[in-house]
XYZ file of N, CA and C in Angstrom:
504
model
N 12.979 -67.775 -3.019
C 12.044 -67.992 -4.104
C 12.616 -69.039 -5.069
N 11.806 -69.982 -5.442
C 12.220 -71.036 -6.361
C 12.277 -70.498 -7.787
N 13.371 -70.822 -8.472
C 13.521 -70.446 -9.878
C 12.899 -71.539 -10.742
N 12.774 -71.259 -12.017
C 12.181 -72.200 -12.964
C 13.230 -72.603 -13.998
N 13.280 -73.883 -14.316
C 14.047 -74.361 -15.467
C 13.049 -75.078 -16.367
N 12.977 -74.613 -17.604
C 12.022 -75.172 -18.552
C 12.758 -75.978 -19.621
N 12.241 -77.148 -19.905
C 12.844 -78.080 -20.851
C 12.026 -78.127 -22.140
N 12.706 -78.320 -23.242
C 12.047 -78.403 -24.549
C 11.415 -79.773 -24.758
N 10.256 -79.774 -25.382
C 9.590 -81.037 -25.751
C 10.206 -81.643 -27.004
N 10.714 -80.778 -27.868
C 11.273 -81.260 -29.135
C 12.571 -80.521 -29.441
N 13.343 -81.103 -30.332
C 14.619 -80.497 -30.700
C 14.377 -79.216 -31.497
N 15.209 -78.197 -31.272
C 15.014 -76.900 -31.929
C 15.302 -76.931 -33.432
N 14.892 -75.877 -34.085
C 14.981 -75.753 -35.540
C 16.398 -75.969 -36.080
N 17.401 -75.482 -35.373
C 18.782 -75.578 -35.848
C 19.388 -76.980 -35.672
N 18.741 -77.848 -34.923
C 19.288 -79.162 -34.558
C 19.069 -80.191 -35.669
N 19.988 -81.145 -35.791
C 19.855 -82.205 -36.805
C 18.633 -83.097 -36.555
N 18.131 -83.135 -35.322
C 16.920 -83.894 -34.991
C 15.701 -82.978 -34.864
N 15.715 -81.857 -35.572
C 14.636 -80.866 -35.505
C 13.255 -81.525 -35.534
N 12.435 -81.119 -34.552
C 11.055 -81.568 -34.497
C 10.832 -82.883 -33.764
N 11.859 -83.698 -33.630
C 11.706 -84.967 -32.914
C 11.592 -84.693 -31.416
N 10.858 -85.538 -30.678
C 10.728 -85.322 -29.234
C 12.053 -85.549 -28.493
N 12.319 -84.694 -27.510
C 13.518 -84.854 -26.670
C 13.296 -85.923 -25.605
N 12.038 -86.115 -25.209
C 11.659 -87.052 -24.146
C 12.257 -86.654 -22.797
N 12.610 -85.373 -22.642
C 13.233 -84.920 -21.398
C 12.340 -85.157 -20.185
N 11.031 -84.931 -20.308
C 10.139 -85.113 -19.153
C 10.214 -86.551 -18.635
N 10.117 -87.520 -19.537
C 10.208 -88.930 -19.133
C 11.597 -89.254 -18.595
N 12.632 -88.709 -19.229
C 14.012 -88.977 -18.812
C 14.291 -88.415 -17.416
N 13.722 -87.254 -17.113
C 13.885 -86.665 -15.775
C 13.188 -87.546 -14.741
N 11.956 -87.966 -15.031
C 11.224 -88.833 -14.102
C 11.964 -90.155 -13.886
N 12.540 -90.706 -14.950
C 13.342 -91.933 -14.811
C 14.551 -91.684 -13.919
N 15.210 -90.555 -14.105
C 16.384 -90.212 -13.303
C 16.060 -90.005 -11.836
N 14.853 -89.557 -11.568
C 14.421 -89.338 -10.183
C 13.845 -90.609 -9.553
N 13.672 -91.648 -10.351
C 13.058 -92.880 -9.854
C 11.569 -92.729 -9.634
N 10.940 -91.755 -10.311
C 9.515 -91.482 -10.123
C 8.680 -91.829 -11.351
N 9.296 -92.460 -12.325
C 8.587 -92.768 -13.566
C 7.628 -93.935 -13.370
N 6.500 -93.873 -14.052
C 5.558 -94.982 -14.073
C 6.036 -95.947 -15.164
N 6.762 -96.977 -14.754
C 7.391 -97.884 -15.712
C 6.378 -98.632 -16.571
N 5.218 -98.932 -16.019
C 4.183 -99.618 -16.793
C 3.720 -98.727 -17.947
N 3.444 -97.467 -17.637
C 3.025 -96.521 -18.683
C 4.131 -96.304 -19.712
N 5.361 -96.155 -19.231
C 6.476 -95.918 -20.156
C 6.740 -97.132 -21.044
N 6.508 -98.340 -20.516
C 6.728 -99.543 -21.330
C 5.717 -99.626 -22.477
N 4.575 -98.971 -22.327
C 3.594 -98.906 -23.419
C 4.033 -97.886 -24.477
N 4.759 -96.891 -24.040
C 5.174 -95.785 -24.915
C 6.468 -96.091 -25.674
N 7.383 -96.829 -25.030
C 8.702 -97.085 -25.605
C 8.965 -98.576 -25.744
N 9.613 -98.966 -26.829
C 10.091 -100.341 -26.980
C 11.271 -100.553 -26.043
N 12.173 -99.563 -26.014
C 13.322 -99.544 -25.105
C 13.239 -98.245 -24.314
N 13.306 -98.350 -22.991
C 13.223 -97.137 -22.167
C 14.391 -96.204 -22.471
N 14.129 -94.894 -22.508
C 15.233 -93.955 -22.719
C 16.134 -93.902 -21.487
N 17.362 -93.464 -21.697
C 18.292 -93.290 -20.573
C 17.814 -92.126 -19.712
N 18.015 -92.203 -18.401
C 17.577 -91.120 -17.517
C 18.383 -89.839 -17.714
N 17.788 -88.737 -17.301
C 18.435 -87.416 -17.348
C 18.700 -86.992 -15.911
N 19.964 -86.668 -15.609
C 20.361 -86.320 -14.246
C 20.775 -84.864 -14.088
N 20.925 -84.166 -15.181
C 21.300 -82.752 -15.099
C 20.913 -82.014 -16.368
N 21.076 -80.708 -16.316
C 20.858 -79.852 -17.477
C 22.021 -78.875 -17.554
N 22.216 -78.301 -18.705
C 23.297 -77.331 -18.882
C 22.672 -76.020 -19.322
N 23.009 -74.961 -18.600
C 22.431 -73.647 -18.874
C 23.513 -72.591 -19.003
N 23.262 -71.638 -19.873
C 24.191 -70.533 -20.109
C 24.271 -69.655 -18.860
N 25.449 -69.096 -18.623
C 25.636 -68.185 -17.495
C 26.047 -68.916 -16.229
N 26.097 -68.155 -15.149
C 26.577 -68.681 -13.861
C 25.680 -68.206 -12.716
N 24.388 -68.369 -12.871
C 23.458 -67.852 -11.860
C 23.014 -68.882 -10.824
N 23.417 -70.137 -10.984
C 22.970 -71.196 -10.087
C 24.050 -71.570 -9.090
N 23.604 -72.049 -7.894
C 24.565 -72.541 -6.904
C 23.974 -73.762 -6.200
N 24.851 -74.561 -5.615
C 24.420 -75.736 -4.867
C 23.478 -75.276 -3.754
N 22.380 -76.000 -3.580
C 21.379 -75.658 -2.576
C 20.188 -74.910 -3.156
N 20.365 -74.284 -4.319
C 19.228 -73.638 -4.985
C 18.196 -74.698 -5.339
N 16.949 -74.278 -5.398
C 15.875 -75.166 -5.841
C 15.288 -74.596 -7.124
N 14.771 -75.502 -7.942
C 14.108 -75.042 -9.157
C 12.866 -75.878 -9.417
N 11.934 -75.256 -10.101
C 10.715 -75.925 -10.516
C 10.940 -76.448 -11.936
N 10.990 -77.779 -12.120
C 11.198 -78.311 -13.468
C 9.901 -78.233 -14.278
N 10.012 -77.641 -15.453
C 8.836 -77.485 -16.308
C 9.185 -77.836 -17.747
N 8.137 -78.049 -18.527
C 8.324 -78.362 -19.938
C 7.436 -77.433 -20.751
N 7.974 -76.926 -21.849
C 7.159 -76.120 -22.753
C 6.079 -77.011 -23.349
N 4.844 -76.530 -23.422
C 3.767 -77.335 -24.006
C 3.895 -77.419 -25.524
N 4.590 -76.438 -26.109
C 4.812 -76.439 -27.558
C 6.107 -75.681 -27.839
N 6.035 -74.629 -28.619
C 7.231 -73.866 -28.995
C 7.781 -73.098 -27.786
N 9.089 -73.238 -27.507
C 9.684 -72.525 -26.364
C 9.446 -71.014 -26.418
N 9.135 -70.462 -25.273
C 8.894 -69.032 -25.065
C 7.605 -68.527 -25.711
N 6.887 -69.398 -26.415
C 5.632 -69.000 -27.064
C 4.478 -69.901 -26.634
N 4.694 -70.704 -25.609
C 3.651 -71.626 -25.169
C 3.663 -71.745 -23.647
N 2.624 -72.364 -23.153
C 2.457 -72.582 -21.723
C 3.531 -73.540 -21.191
N 3.861 -73.373 -19.912
C 4.794 -74.285 -19.242
C 3.998 -75.271 -18.391
N 4.327 -76.551 -18.511
C 3.703 -77.585 -17.691
C 4.695 -78.055 -16.636
N 4.217 -78.186 -15.400
C 5.069 -78.645 -14.303
C 5.433 -80.116 -14.495
N 6.682 -80.445 -14.155
C 7.132 -81.841 -14.214
C 7.204 -82.469 -12.830
N 6.647 -81.797 -11.836
C 6.643 -82.372 -10.492
C 7.160 -81.407 -9.452
N 7.567 -81.972 -8.322
C 8.050 -81.179 -7.195
C 9.325 -80.422 -7.554
N 9.570 -79.356 -6.793
C 10.822 -78.616 -6.948
C 11.996 -79.551 -6.680
N 13.090 -79.317 -7.391
C 14.302 -80.121 -7.229
C 15.413 -79.260 -6.655
N 16.231 -79.870 -5.804
C 17.379 -79.166 -5.238
C 18.622 -79.470 -6.064
N 19.388 -78.440 -6.320
C 20.653 -78.601 -7.034
C 21.686 -79.090 -6.029
N 22.280 -80.250 -6.315
C 23.239 -80.843 -5.380
C 24.682 -80.725 -5.860
N 24.864 -80.483 -7.152
C 26.218 -80.314 -7.699
C 26.170 -79.355 -8.880
N 27.265 -78.646 -9.059
C 27.403 -77.741 -10.206
C 28.830 -77.826 -10.722
N 28.944 -77.860 -12.043
C 30.256 -77.739 -12.697
C 30.133 -76.642 -13.740
N 31.164 -75.861 -13.882
C 31.197 -74.895 -14.970
C 31.599 -75.632 -16.230
N 31.074 -75.180 -17.351
C 31.213 -75.909 -18.609
C 31.416 -74.912 -19.737
N 32.317 -75.227 -20.652
C 32.566 -74.314 -21.773
C 32.863 -75.090 -23.044
N 32.483 -74.499 -24.153
C 32.816 -74.995 -25.483
C 33.488 -73.836 -26.194
N 34.644 -74.100 -26.777
C 35.388 -73.029 -27.434
C 36.058 -73.567 -28.690
N 36.441 -72.669 -29.558
C 37.149 -73.065 -30.772
C 38.612 -73.312 -30.460
N 39.096 -74.482 -30.839
C 40.521 -74.786 -30.700
C 41.267 -74.198 -31.895
N 40.661 -74.314 -33.065
C 41.162 -73.702 -34.294
C 39.952 -73.535 -35.209
N 40.159 -73.286 -36.478
C 39.035 -73.057 -37.390
C 38.154 -74.284 -37.605
N 38.684 -75.470 -37.306
C 37.959 -76.688 -37.650
C 37.569 -77.563 -36.468
N 38.058 -77.273 -35.283
C 37.740 -78.158 -34.162
C 37.358 -77.368 -32.922
N 36.624 -78.059 -32.060
C 36.124 -77.464 -30.825
C 36.802 -78.106 -29.631
N 36.886 -77.361 -28.542
C 37.358 -77.877 -27.261
C 36.191 -77.819 -26.284
N 36.050 -78.863 -25.483
C 34.998 -78.950 -24.473
C 35.685 -78.980 -23.117
N 35.255 -78.120 -22.201
C 35.943 -77.935 -20.926
C 34.975 -78.064 -19.759
N 35.501 -78.562 -18.651
C 34.780 -78.519 -17.384
C 35.751 -77.897 -16.391
N 35.276 -76.996 -15.552
C 36.189 -76.296 -14.655
C 35.489 -75.884 -13.372
N 36.319 -75.523 -12.378
C 35.785 -75.171 -11.070
C 35.278 -73.736 -11.065
N 35.987 -72.852 -10.371
C 35.459 -71.509 -10.213
C 35.764 -70.587 -11.386
N 36.993 -70.607 -11.850
C 37.395 -69.689 -12.912
C 38.002 -70.459 -14.066
N 37.752 -70.003 -15.264
C 38.279 -70.644 -16.467
C 39.674 -70.095 -16.733
N 40.686 -70.768 -16.161
C 42.075 -70.376 -16.393
C 42.921 -71.641 -16.523
N 44.188 -71.500 -16.796
C 45.039 -72.661 -17.074
C 45.246 -73.566 -15.870
N 44.988 -73.100 -14.671
C 45.190 -73.897 -13.465
C 43.946 -74.692 -13.067
N 42.808 -74.302 -13.574
C 41.553 -74.707 -12.982
C 40.615 -75.492 -13.895
N 41.046 -75.880 -15.075
C 40.127 -76.508 -16.011
C 40.565 -77.917 -16.393
N 39.638 -78.647 -16.978
C 39.939 -79.972 -17.509
C 39.383 -80.026 -18.929
N 40.252 -80.314 -19.870
C 39.830 -80.529 -21.250
C 39.199 -81.914 -21.315
N 37.978 -82.000 -21.822
C 37.245 -83.266 -21.830
C 37.624 -84.134 -23.026
N 37.784 -85.422 -22.763
C 37.987 -86.381 -23.846
C 36.625 -86.698 -24.461
N 36.626 -87.349 -25.598
C 35.363 -87.725 -26.235
C 34.567 -88.668 -25.337
N 35.244 -89.598 -24.658
C 34.556 -90.528 -23.738
C 33.892 -89.770 -22.585
N 34.615 -88.801 -22.011
C 34.053 -88.006 -20.914
C 32.878 -87.169 -21.405
N 33.004 -86.612 -22.592
C 31.919 -85.822 -23.164
C 30.696 -86.695 -23.425
N 30.926 -87.923 -23.836
C 29.832 -88.864 -24.070
C 29.074 -89.171 -22.774
N 29.794 -89.292 -21.653
C 29.156 -89.525 -20.349
C 28.312 -88.311 -19.963
N 28.859 -87.124 -20.145
C 28.105 -85.902 -19.838
C 26.855 -85.828 -20.712
N 26.996 -86.122 -22.002
C 25.846 -86.105 -22.915
C 24.770 -87.084 -22.446
N 25.177 -88.294 -22.106
C 24.222 -89.319 -21.659
C 23.493 -88.870 -20.394
N 24.238 -88.327 -19.431
C 23.617 -87.859 -18.189
C 22.732 -86.638 -18.416
N 22.907 -85.979 -19.556
C 22.068 -84.841 -19.923
C 20.866 -85.286 -20.765
N 20.753 -86.591 -20.992
C 19.599 -87.128 -21.710
C 19.738 -87.112 -23.221
N 20.978 -87.057 -23.722
C 21.212 -86.958 -25.160
C 22.288 -87.938 -25.613
N 22.265 -88.269 -26.892
C 23.389 -89.004 -27.474
C 24.525 -87.999 -27.659
N 25.716 -88.481 -27.923
C 26.844 -87.578 -28.122
C 26.583 -86.626 -29.288
N 26.083 -87.137 -30.411
C 25.842 -86.267 -31.570
C 24.738 -85.253 -31.284
N 23.672 -85.674 -30.606
C 22.610 -84.732 -30.240
C 23.164 -83.627 -29.343
N 24.011 -84.012 -28.407
C 24.620 -83.067 -27.469
C 25.485 -82.052 -28.217
N 26.357 -82.543 -29.093
C 27.234 -81.656 -29.859
C 26.401 -80.694 -30.700
N 25.384 -81.216 -31.382
C 24.526 -80.361 -32.209
C 23.780 -79.325 -31.375
N 23.345 -79.716 -30.171
C 22.587 -78.801 -29.315
C 23.401 -77.536 -29.038
N 24.688 -77.700 -28.799
C 25.524 -76.557 -28.437
C 26.181 -75.861 -29.618
N 26.480 -76.590 -30.671
C 27.302 -75.992 -31.733
C 26.538 -75.603 -32.987
N 25.320 -76.069 -33.140
C 24.560 -75.749 -34.350
C 23.648 -74.539 -34.170
N 23.743 -73.898 -33.020
C 22.922 -72.707 -32.800
C 23.327 -71.629 -33.798
N 22.376 -70.794 -34.199
C 22.726 -69.719 -35.130
C 23.823 -68.832 -34.532
N 24.797 -68.491 -35.332
C 25.891 -67.592 -34.936
C 26.687 -68.122 -33.743
N 26.914 -69.427 -33.682
C 27.662 -70.020 -32.574
C 29.068 -69.432 -32.492
N 29.416 -68.949 -31.297
C 30.753 -68.390 -31.063
C 31.370 -68.964 -29.797
N 30.882 -70.096 -29.365
C 31.329 -70.682 -28.113
C 30.201 -70.667 -27.101
N 30.431 -71.329 -25.983
C 29.405 -71.428 -24.943
C 30.093 -71.468 -23.597
N 29.505 -70.773 -22.633
C 29.977 -70.856 -21.258
C 28.762 -70.886 -20.346
N 28.728 -71.886 -19.465
C 27.591 -72.022 -18.574
C 27.869 -73.015 -17.462
N 26.787 -73.629 -16.965
C 26.886 -74.540 -15.832
C 26.164 -75.851 -16.116
N 26.750 -76.930 -15.619
C 26.050 -78.211 -15.543
C 25.342 -78.186 -14.193
N 24.025 -78.254 -14.213
C 23.198 -78.148 -13.011
C 22.649 -79.544 -12.716
N 23.115 -80.139 -11.632
C 22.851 -81.553 -11.351
C 21.984 -81.728 -10.102
N 21.000 -82.610 -10.204
C 20.123 -82.919 -9.064
C 20.308 -84.362 -8.597
N 21.419 -84.992 -8.959
C 21.688 -86.376 -8.567
C 23.052 -86.467 -7.891
N 23.063 -86.907 -6.639
C 24.301 -86.993 -5.835
C 25.347 -87.931 -6.423
N 24.924 -88.955 -7.151
C 25.875 -89.982 -7.591
C 26.692 -89.585 -8.826
N 26.350 -88.494 -9.475
C 27.092 -88.062 -10.670
C 28.410 -87.436 -10.239
N 29.485 -87.863 -10.900
C 30.825 -87.323 -10.602
C 31.545 -87.045 -11.909
N 32.198 -85.898 -11.978
C 33.024 -85.561 -13.151
C 34.385 -85.116 -12.687
């Protein structure tokens, strides 16, 4: 059975870009090479960067799983979901974590199977910027998405990728 991944149309209330469009639907279509460039050129002065993956809490996804990409028509969990096209196959997965290094700074991690001292990579700002871009966000938008949530205490989840050429 195909699972569903739903994308937000606009940035959430806690985000510094609250209310502005995420443009995820267009970014996903650009990443898949299925975007109508003529239509998008009417909508944008400069085309947005493509989106090649999403990051989700938990560890329920695996390579080979398929998902139906959808977008909330309005407020998440309180509105209809619109399909963004055919089901997509997950071709790569990385585990991802954000944790407090101390009271004032955060650590961003990518790791294989288990989060331990042998198996993780602490991300540099440049590497984090690449991940943010491939997720369809600027670095600041990406940081705010994960750290400005109410009662933030860290994050652990997966980078779910549908593009073979992405490497971390």
